[in-house]
Amino acid sequence: MFGIMAAVLESTFYMGFDVSTQQLKAVVIDGDLRVVHRNAVQFDSELPEFRTEGGVHIHADRLMVTSPVLMWVKAFDLLLDKMKRAGLDFSRVAALSGSGQQHGSVFWKKGASETLKQLHPDQSLHQLLQDSFSVWDSPVWMDSSSTFQCQYLQAAAGGALRLAEITGSRAYERFTGNQIAKVCASQPKAFQNTERISLVSSFAASLFLGGYAAIDHSDGSGMNLLDIQSKKWSDVCLRATAPHLDRLLGEPLPSSTVLGPVSPYYVHRYGFRESCRVVAFTGDNPASLAGMRLQQGDVAVSLGTSDTVFLWIQEPRPALEGHILCSPVDMQAYMALLCFKNGSLTRERIRNECAGGLWETFSAALKDTPLGNHGNIGFYFDTMEITPAAVGVYRFDSEDSEVCSWSPQVEVRALVEGQFLSRRLHAEKLGYSIIPGTRVLATGGASSNREILQVLSDVFNAPVYSIDLSDSACLGSAYRALHGLLAESGVSFLDAVKKAPEPQLVVRPHPTAKQVYDHMLKRFARLEDQVLKKSPASLRTKPVCASTCVKTLVPP
Ligand SMILES: Nc1ncnc2c1ncn2[C@@H]1O[C@H](COP(=O)(O)OP(=O)(O)O)[C@@H](O)[C@H]1O
Ligand SMILES: O=C(CO)[C@@H](O)[C@H](O)COP(=O)(O)O
């Protein structure tokens, strides 16, 4: 009997999706947690009719950044068709879950829930949901146009620190509550015509459920609306944001909740089994924490469109910088998160300008230049940075004097060293410290680049590990789908995924790294203060060149 059960479990699949900034991805694992299928749809190249760049539209004020919601819907049509064509047997999928870029919002039009309930399998989701959204262009995490709403919310909550104590973060422009307040003020008709507001994660779950999916506690902590202790919407924040918001958002639920069976649409169109369960979707960073099976003491560095640094924490200590989110895998725990907007896209710009557009040449430049880059230090904020709030490009030589340019090789190392010095500096401000045994777990698109990871290891003076797949958010979603089925019987997440392969050591720090970067970090902190004085937050509303030395400056 036991053997039969084990065989059934092993022949069963679990599916994870990730709606990230630039693409929609999927991973399928079997009961032994082995990856059996991977697939993806790139928004810019495979859905060119939506005319996005890097998956987004940057508006004329350079502050507002949105993505067309129907592009995400169509991406699901395309991805599921690709998976079917590749021969994936959907009838083996016992549960699915997913993740989405954090903070983005989807506004469902009045009547959309009826449409969701009656999806006809002969038509694509894109055809069926054409008229289901009251706001076509969804605000996304890169948006920084809601400064006024942030100030209002902070005042209503009793100040920035008080807001951070309630919701885990002071007010941030990209956080969903402030975006909702802005839509309510700037598009009142559309807002009145809205019956439900989802996060990107709960929107994607709703597509599979054929009905509105709850926002989970972990992604819900990125809204400036959820009380992270009581795990309920905060009345004071709801009231300061928009009318009837509790009704529009629905009740938030634990991240491991089984929301229900998959809609009959997927049974008839793709051959899913009727009993396939949909487990609550969450944010991409929380899903990455699950995919890497992060443990206390580890630090995760995700190198996707954004760079993020996150830690598992037991006791939340909200501050004016960084975010505390509810853990996606343990109701009692939390995660601390820092987000840096100038991540992969800035590396791509420097690769194009200094390395002929080739990652190989970019990597060779890192190999051919010494640790510490002859004392040169660079800050590259192509768009208004989140951590810290600054814009512009600043280069300093070993005497701390500002210079206008460097050789291409020095520029490449200055960018990567500068990015990782900043990640370490701000992680340390958050309370993170490198102790013997600390592991840095790397993920995201750029984690496939060994030379970039070597600089990360040197700057953090810690070994860097990665999992086979650079897309830990997708994998984590598949793990969470599996755990969702077991959570009700009290199985912990780490027990549910104990068979998963361990992260592999990729690089160790160079013996001289500590000496070089401990000293450089102090200089970097001093220079960052200098840069912040030159790049005041008022630049948010009036983008101007922050430095006479700016070579390429794309204001927010
Ligand atoms: N070999 C490489 N070296 C450095 N960066 C890379 C490499 N391959 C891909 N990337 C970066 O990975 C990014 C995409 O990462 P990914 O985690 O998939 O992003 P997202 O999930 O935000 O869509 C690309 O923008 C690209 O710059
Ligand atoms: O804003 C944040 C986290 O607070 C970003 O990390 C988004 O979640 C986007 O993620 P990627 O698409 O870069 O993975």
PDB file of N, CA and C and ligand atoms in Angstrom, residues 18-23 25 100-103 140-142 174-175 219 222 283-286 288 302-308 323 325 337-340 386 444 473, ligand 2:
ATOM      1  N   ASP A  18       5.966  32.099 -12.903  1.00  0.00           N
ATOM      2  CA  ASP A  18       6.461  33.381 -12.395  1.00  0.00           C
ATOM      3  C   ASP A  18       6.211  34.467 -13.438  1.00  0.00           C
ATOM      4  N   VAL A  19       5.359  35.438 -13.082  1.00  0.00           N
ATOM      5  CA  VAL A  19       5.112  36.590 -13.968  1.00  0.00           C
ATOM      6  C   VAL A  19       6.101  37.666 -13.529  1.00  0.00           C
ATOM      7  N   SER A  20       7.301  37.669 -14.126  1.00  0.00           N
ATOM      8  CA  SER A  20       8.295  38.647 -13.685  1.00  0.00           C
ATOM      9  C   SER A  20       8.245  39.871 -14.603  1.00  0.00           C
ATOM     10  N   THR A  21       9.213  40.755 -14.482  1.00  0.00           N
ATOM     11  CA  THR A  21       9.133  42.009 -15.227  1.00  0.00           C
ATOM     12  C   THR A  21       9.243  41.777 -16.732  1.00  0.00           C
ATOM     13  N   GLN A  22      10.174  40.896 -17.130  1.00  0.00           N
ATOM     14  CA  GLN A  22      10.455  40.783 -18.558  1.00  0.00           C
ATOM     15  C   GLN A  22       9.865  39.549 -19.216  1.00  0.00           C
ATOM     16  N   GLN A  23       9.394  38.616 -18.414  1.00  0.00           N
ATOM     17  CA  GLN A  23       8.913  37.369 -19.004  1.00  0.00           C
ATOM     18  C   GLN A  23       7.969  36.617 -18.077  1.00  0.00           C
ATOM     19  N   LYS A  25       7.407  32.713 -16.850  1.00  0.00           N
ATOM     20  CA  LYS A  25       8.168  31.458 -16.870  1.00  0.00           C
ATOM     21  C   LYS A  25       7.370  30.353 -16.181  1.00  0.00           C
ATOM     22  N   GLY A 100       4.560  36.532  -8.759  1.00  0.00           N
ATOM     23  CA  GLY A 100       4.522  37.667  -9.668  1.00  0.00           C
ATOM     24  C   GLY A 100       5.487  38.726  -9.184  1.00  0.00           C
ATOM     25  N   GLN A 101       5.951  39.582 -10.108  1.00  0.00           N
ATOM     26  CA  GLN A 101       6.716  40.753  -9.699  1.00  0.00           C
ATOM     27  C   GLN A 101       5.893  41.419  -8.595  1.00  0.00           C
ATOM     28  N   GLN A 102       6.569  41.913  -7.572  1.00  0.00           N
ATOM     29  CA  GLN A 102       5.833  42.432  -6.429  1.00  0.00           C
ATOM     30  C   GLN A 102       5.267  43.831  -6.699  1.00  0.00           C
ATOM     31  N   HIS A 103       4.237  44.175  -5.945  1.00  0.00           N
ATOM     32  CA  HIS A 103       3.655  45.529  -5.866  1.00  0.00           C
ATOM     33  C   HIS A 103       2.714  45.913  -7.016  1.00  0.00           C
ATOM     34  N   VAL A 140       3.387  49.162 -12.182  1.00  0.00           N
ATOM     35  CA  VAL A 140       4.314  48.103 -11.751  1.00  0.00           C
ATOM     36  C   VAL A 140       5.376  48.656 -10.799  1.00  0.00           C
ATOM     37  N   TRP A 141       6.237  47.754 -10.332  1.00  0.00           N
ATOM     38  CA  TRP A 141       7.190  48.090  -9.269  1.00  0.00           C
ATOM     39  C   TRP A 141       8.180  49.180  -9.662  1.00  0.00           C
ATOM     40  N   MET A 142       8.368  49.420 -10.967  1.00  0.00           N
ATOM     41  CA  MET A 142       9.347  50.432 -11.366  1.00  0.00           C
ATOM     42  C   MET A 142       8.774  51.846 -11.276  1.00  0.00           C
ATOM     43  N   ARG A 174       6.389  52.602  -5.110  1.00  0.00           N
ATOM     44  CA  ARG A 174       5.914  51.449  -5.887  1.00  0.00           C
ATOM     45  C   ARG A 174       4.930  50.580  -5.108  1.00  0.00           C
ATOM     46  N   PHE A 175       4.789  50.799  -3.799  1.00  0.00           N
ATOM     47  CA  PHE A 175       3.921  49.942  -3.001  1.00  0.00           C
ATOM     48  C   PHE A 175       2.458  50.151  -3.397  1.00  0.00           C
ATOM     49  N   ASP A 219       3.097  38.470  -0.176  1.00  0.00           N
ATOM     50  CA  ASP A 219       3.068  39.519  -1.201  1.00  0.00           C
ATOM     51  C   ASP A 219       2.229  40.707  -0.711  1.00  0.00           C
ATOM     52  N   GLY A 222       3.772  43.863   0.734  1.00  0.00           N
ATOM     53  CA  GLY A 222       4.430  44.860  -0.122  1.00  0.00           C
ATOM     54  C   GLY A 222       3.457  45.914  -0.604  1.00  0.00           C
ATOM     55  N   GLY A 283       4.677  36.787  -4.022  1.00  0.00           N
ATOM     56  CA  GLY A 283       5.612  37.668  -4.732  1.00  0.00           C
ATOM     57  C   GLY A 283       6.824  36.897  -5.236  1.00  0.00           C
ATOM     58  N   ASP A 284       7.522  37.454  -6.220  1.00  0.00           N
ATOM     59  CA  ASP A 284       8.653  36.695  -6.781  1.00  0.00           C
ATOM     60  C   ASP A 284       9.809  36.559  -5.793  1.00  0.00           C
ATOM     61  N   ASN A 285      10.041  37.584  -4.957  1.00  0.00           N
ATOM     62  CA  ASN A 285      11.129  37.439  -3.969  1.00  0.00           C
ATOM     63  C   ASN A 285      10.767  36.421  -2.886  1.00  0.00           C
ATOM     64  N   PRO A 286       9.545  36.477  -2.315  1.00  0.00           N
ATOM     65  CA  PRO A 286       9.164  35.402  -1.390  1.00  0.00           C
ATOM     66  C   PRO A 286       9.252  34.012  -2.040  1.00  0.00           C
ATOM     67  N   SER A 288      11.253  33.110  -4.358  1.00  0.00           N
ATOM     68  CA  SER A 288      12.683  32.775  -4.465  1.00  0.00           C
ATOM     69  C   SER A 288      13.214  32.255  -3.139  1.00  0.00           C
ATOM     70  N   SER A 302      19.374  38.267  -5.323  1.00  0.00           N
ATOM     71  CA  SER A 302      18.713  37.957  -6.592  1.00  0.00           C
ATOM     72  C   SER A 302      19.125  38.997  -7.617  1.00  0.00           C
ATOM     73  N   LEU A 303      19.624  38.516  -8.763  1.00  0.00           N
ATOM     74  CA  LEU A 303      20.126  39.419  -9.802  1.00  0.00           C
ATOM     75  C   LEU A 303      19.222  39.312 -11.027  1.00  0.00           C
ATOM     76  N   GLY A 304      17.977  39.785 -10.886  1.00  0.00           N
ATOM     77  CA  GLY A 304      17.011  39.767 -11.991  1.00  0.00           C
ATOM     78  C   GLY A 304      16.952  41.150 -12.618  1.00  0.00           C
ATOM     79  N   THR A 305      15.756  41.576 -13.053  1.00  0.00           N
ATOM     80  CA  THR A 305      15.642  42.948 -13.568  1.00  0.00           C
ATOM     81  C   THR A 305      16.034  43.890 -12.428  1.00  0.00           C
ATOM     82  N   SER A 306      15.402  43.669 -11.259  1.00  0.00           N
ATOM     83  CA  SER A 306      15.878  44.366 -10.061  1.00  0.00           C
ATOM     84  C   SER A 306      16.916  43.477  -9.392  1.00  0.00           C
ATOM     85  N   ASP A 307      17.795  44.070  -8.597  1.00  0.00           N
ATOM     86  CA  ASP A 307      18.619  43.279  -7.684  1.00  0.00           C
ATOM     87  C   ASP A 307      17.927  43.347  -6.327  1.00  0.00           C
ATOM     88  N   THR A 308      17.819  42.216  -5.656  1.00  0.00           N
ATOM     89  CA  THR A 308      17.282  42.256  -4.296  1.00  0.00           C
ATOM     90  C   THR A 308      18.205  41.469  -3.376  1.00  0.00           C
ATOM     91  N   HIS A 323      12.437  46.559   3.764  1.00  0.00           N
ATOM     92  CA  HIS A 323      11.076  46.067   3.968  1.00  0.00           C
ATOM     93  C   HIS A 323      11.062  44.803   4.811  1.00  0.00           C
ATOM     94  N   LEU A 325       8.628  41.578   5.250  1.00  0.00           N
ATOM     95  CA  LEU A 325       7.473  40.883   4.675  1.00  0.00           C
ATOM     96  C   LEU A 325       7.179  39.651   5.523  1.00  0.00           C
ATOM     97  N   LEU A 337      13.844  42.479   3.251  1.00  0.00           N
ATOM     98  CA  LEU A 337      14.120  42.639   1.817  1.00  0.00           C
ATOM     99  C   LEU A 337      14.625  44.037   1.506  1.00  0.00           C
ATOM    100  N   LEU A 338      15.638  44.091   0.647  1.00  0.00           N
ATOM    101  CA  LEU A 338      16.090  45.374   0.080  1.00  0.00           C
ATOM    102  C   LEU A 338      15.963  45.260  -1.421  1.00  0.00           C
ATOM    103  N   CYS A 339      15.492  46.319  -2.064  1.00  0.00           N
ATOM    104  CA  CYS A 339      15.336  46.267  -3.528  1.00  0.00           C
ATOM    105  C   CYS A 339      16.148  47.395  -4.174  1.00  0.00           C
ATOM    106  N   PHE A 340      16.864  47.048  -5.230  1.00  0.00           N
ATOM    107  CA  PHE A 340      17.705  48.007  -5.966  1.00  0.00           C
ATOM    108  C   PHE A 340      17.211  48.034  -7.411  1.00  0.00           C
ATOM    109  N   ILE A 386      15.940  53.043  -5.699  1.00  0.00           N
ATOM    110  CA  ILE A 386      15.090  52.860  -4.509  1.00  0.00           C
ATOM    111  C   ILE A 386      15.983  52.892  -3.258  1.00  0.00           C
ATOM    112  N   GLY A 444      18.532  34.520 -10.062  1.00  0.00           N
ATOM    113  CA  GLY A 444      18.197  35.530 -11.065  1.00  0.00           C
ATOM    114  C   GLY A 444      19.096  35.387 -12.287  1.00  0.00           C
ATOM    115  N   ALA A 473      12.363  31.676  -8.346  1.00  0.00           N
ATOM    116  CA  ALA A 473      10.979  32.052  -8.037  1.00  0.00           C
ATOM    117  C   ALA A 473      10.020  31.003  -8.605  1.00  0.00           C
TER     118      ALA A 473
HETATM  119  O1  LIG B   2      10.073  45.697  -6.260  1.00  0.00           O
HETATM  120  C1  LIG B   2      10.608  44.615  -6.112  1.00  0.00           C
HETATM  121  C2  LIG B   2      10.763  44.031  -4.761  1.00  0.00           C
HETATM  122  O2  LIG B   2      10.344  44.894  -3.737  1.00  0.00           O
HETATM  123  C3  LIG B   2      11.125  43.863  -7.299  1.00  0.00           C
HETATM  124  O3  LIG B   2      12.072  42.911  -6.909  1.00  0.00           O
HETATM  125  C4  LIG B   2       9.985  43.218  -8.075  1.00  0.00           C
HETATM  126  O4  LIG B   2       9.458  42.123  -7.342  1.00  0.00           O
HETATM  127  C5  LIG B   2      10.421  42.826  -9.491  1.00  0.00           C
HETATM  128  O5  LIG B   2      11.194  41.672  -9.527  1.00  0.00           O
HETATM  129  P1  LIG B   2      12.055  41.130 -10.800  1.00  0.00           P
HETATM  130  O6  LIG B   2      11.157  41.079 -11.977  1.00  0.00           O
HETATM  131  O7  LIG B   2      13.231  42.020 -10.932  1.00  0.00           O
HETATM  132  O8  LIG B   2      12.467  39.739 -10.349  1.00  0.00           O
END
